[in-house]
Amino acid sequence: MNKIAIIDMGTNTFHLLVAEIGHDGYDVLYRDHAPVKIGMAGINEGFISETGFQRAIQAMQRFKTKIDEFRVYSVYAFGTSALRNAANGLALAEKIKSLTGITIQIINGDEEADLIYSGVKAALDLAADVNLIMDIGAGSVECIIADQQQAFWKQSFEIGGQRLLEKFQKHDPIILEEIKALDSFFETSLFELWTALQKFQPAILIGSSGSFDTLSDIFCIRKKISRTLTEKETPLSEEGFYEIYSELIRKGRNERMQIEGMIELRVDMIVVACCLIRFLLEKHKFDRIRVSTYSLKEGVLSNLFQGKLIF
């Protein structure tokens, strides 16, 4: 049995997963996350702020302590949108390497989409359905149109929640003019997605972790649906989404924090993320929504178990 650690260094959150891989399967031993917010106050200008730099280092040092406790054999760390786009992203990766010994692989958008697709496939049976998988991160949004066997189309868009928040939402609660500005931005910046939707006609929208997790949490509490922490798929309906969305756009931060199921990690970016989801649902008719709790790090784990090279 080999113990491995996987670190997803996202723009808003760093995630750690420790697992043990054997011949017959794998077991997740430990999960942790840290709200590093390395995209805050700099992502649209192409740099990671000094405070974000330090939060990232502290999170990775804490992860390294936990990794050592588990006597991990190999560590796989992946940097995504903020690290690949920031002028000082490589400097941060090199600093973390010097302090922890952890080598960070900064991946491009296509590679990120591939790992998300692998993670979703590990969680859900996609069967022969044509699905749009969407992962709304703080830095980028990955979109994959796929069934269980193959991805027909994929693209990463550098329009994540932190970027949208800092560029468009100047008022809290958000005002109508800002929502209209977001809609106009989505219409043009996601042109390739709208073209792909027309071509492939996906019937199911699959939200991958992030804001979709929080929306599902709120939905389940309101519908009195019990769920466990180990579930790979959680419920969310289109009607349920619209009910939550209409509430989120009317409330300021403090009021949003009072919503059962809301977490501080998502409270700031969830409004602009939901504006994107609402625009998508208006643009293309889906038969239903599914939510995968698995994403990039589980995709890495699945690929490692299958003996696939991680780039």
Short mmCIF file of N, CA, C and O in Angstrom, two decimals, residues 42 80 160 178 187 242 246 285 299 308:
data_model
loop_
_atom_site.label_atom_id
_atom_site.label_comp_id
_atom_site.label_asym_id
_atom_site.label_seq_id
_atom_site.Cartn_x
_atom_site.Cartn_y
_atom_site.Cartn_z
N GLY A 42 -5.59 41.41 -6.52
CA GLY A 42 -4.44 41.30 -7.41
C GLY A 42 -4.67 40.42 -8.61
O GLY A 42 -3.94 40.51 -9.60
N THR A 80 -3.11 26.16 -10.00
CA THR A 80 -4.09 26.42 -11.05
C THR A 80 -4.11 27.90 -11.45
O THR A 80 -3.06 28.51 -11.59
N GLY A 160 -13.08 33.36 -13.31
CA GLY A 160 -13.54 32.80 -12.04
C GLY A 160 -14.17 33.83 -11.11
O GLY A 160 -14.18 35.04 -11.38
N GLU A 178 -25.14 45.98 -12.31
CA GLU A 178 -23.98 45.08 -12.25
C GLU A 178 -24.33 43.69 -12.79
O GLU A 178 -23.51 43.05 -13.45
N GLU A 187 -22.01 36.88 -22.25
CA GLU A 187 -22.43 36.70 -23.65
C GLU A 187 -21.23 36.68 -24.58
O GLU A 187 -21.15 35.87 -25.51
N TYR A 242 -33.07 28.55 -8.51
CA TYR A 242 -33.63 29.88 -8.73
C TYR A 242 -34.15 30.50 -7.44
O TYR A 242 -34.05 31.71 -7.22
N SER A 246 -32.50 34.04 -6.21
CA SER A 246 -33.30 35.25 -6.02
C SER A 246 -33.10 35.83 -4.62
O SER A 246 -33.19 37.05 -4.42
N LYS A 285 -31.32 24.95 -22.33
CA LYS A 285 -32.27 24.17 -21.56
C LYS A 285 -31.65 22.82 -21.17
O LYS A 285 -31.27 22.03 -22.03
N GLY A 299 -9.75 13.58 -9.19
CA GLY A 299 -9.35 13.19 -10.53
C GLY A 299 -7.90 12.73 -10.57
O GLY A 299 -7.55 11.75 -11.24
N LYS A 308 -2.29 6.01 -14.65
CA LYS A 308 -2.14 7.00 -15.71
C LYS A 308 -1.12 8.05 -15.30
O LYS A 308 -1.04 8.44 -14.13
#
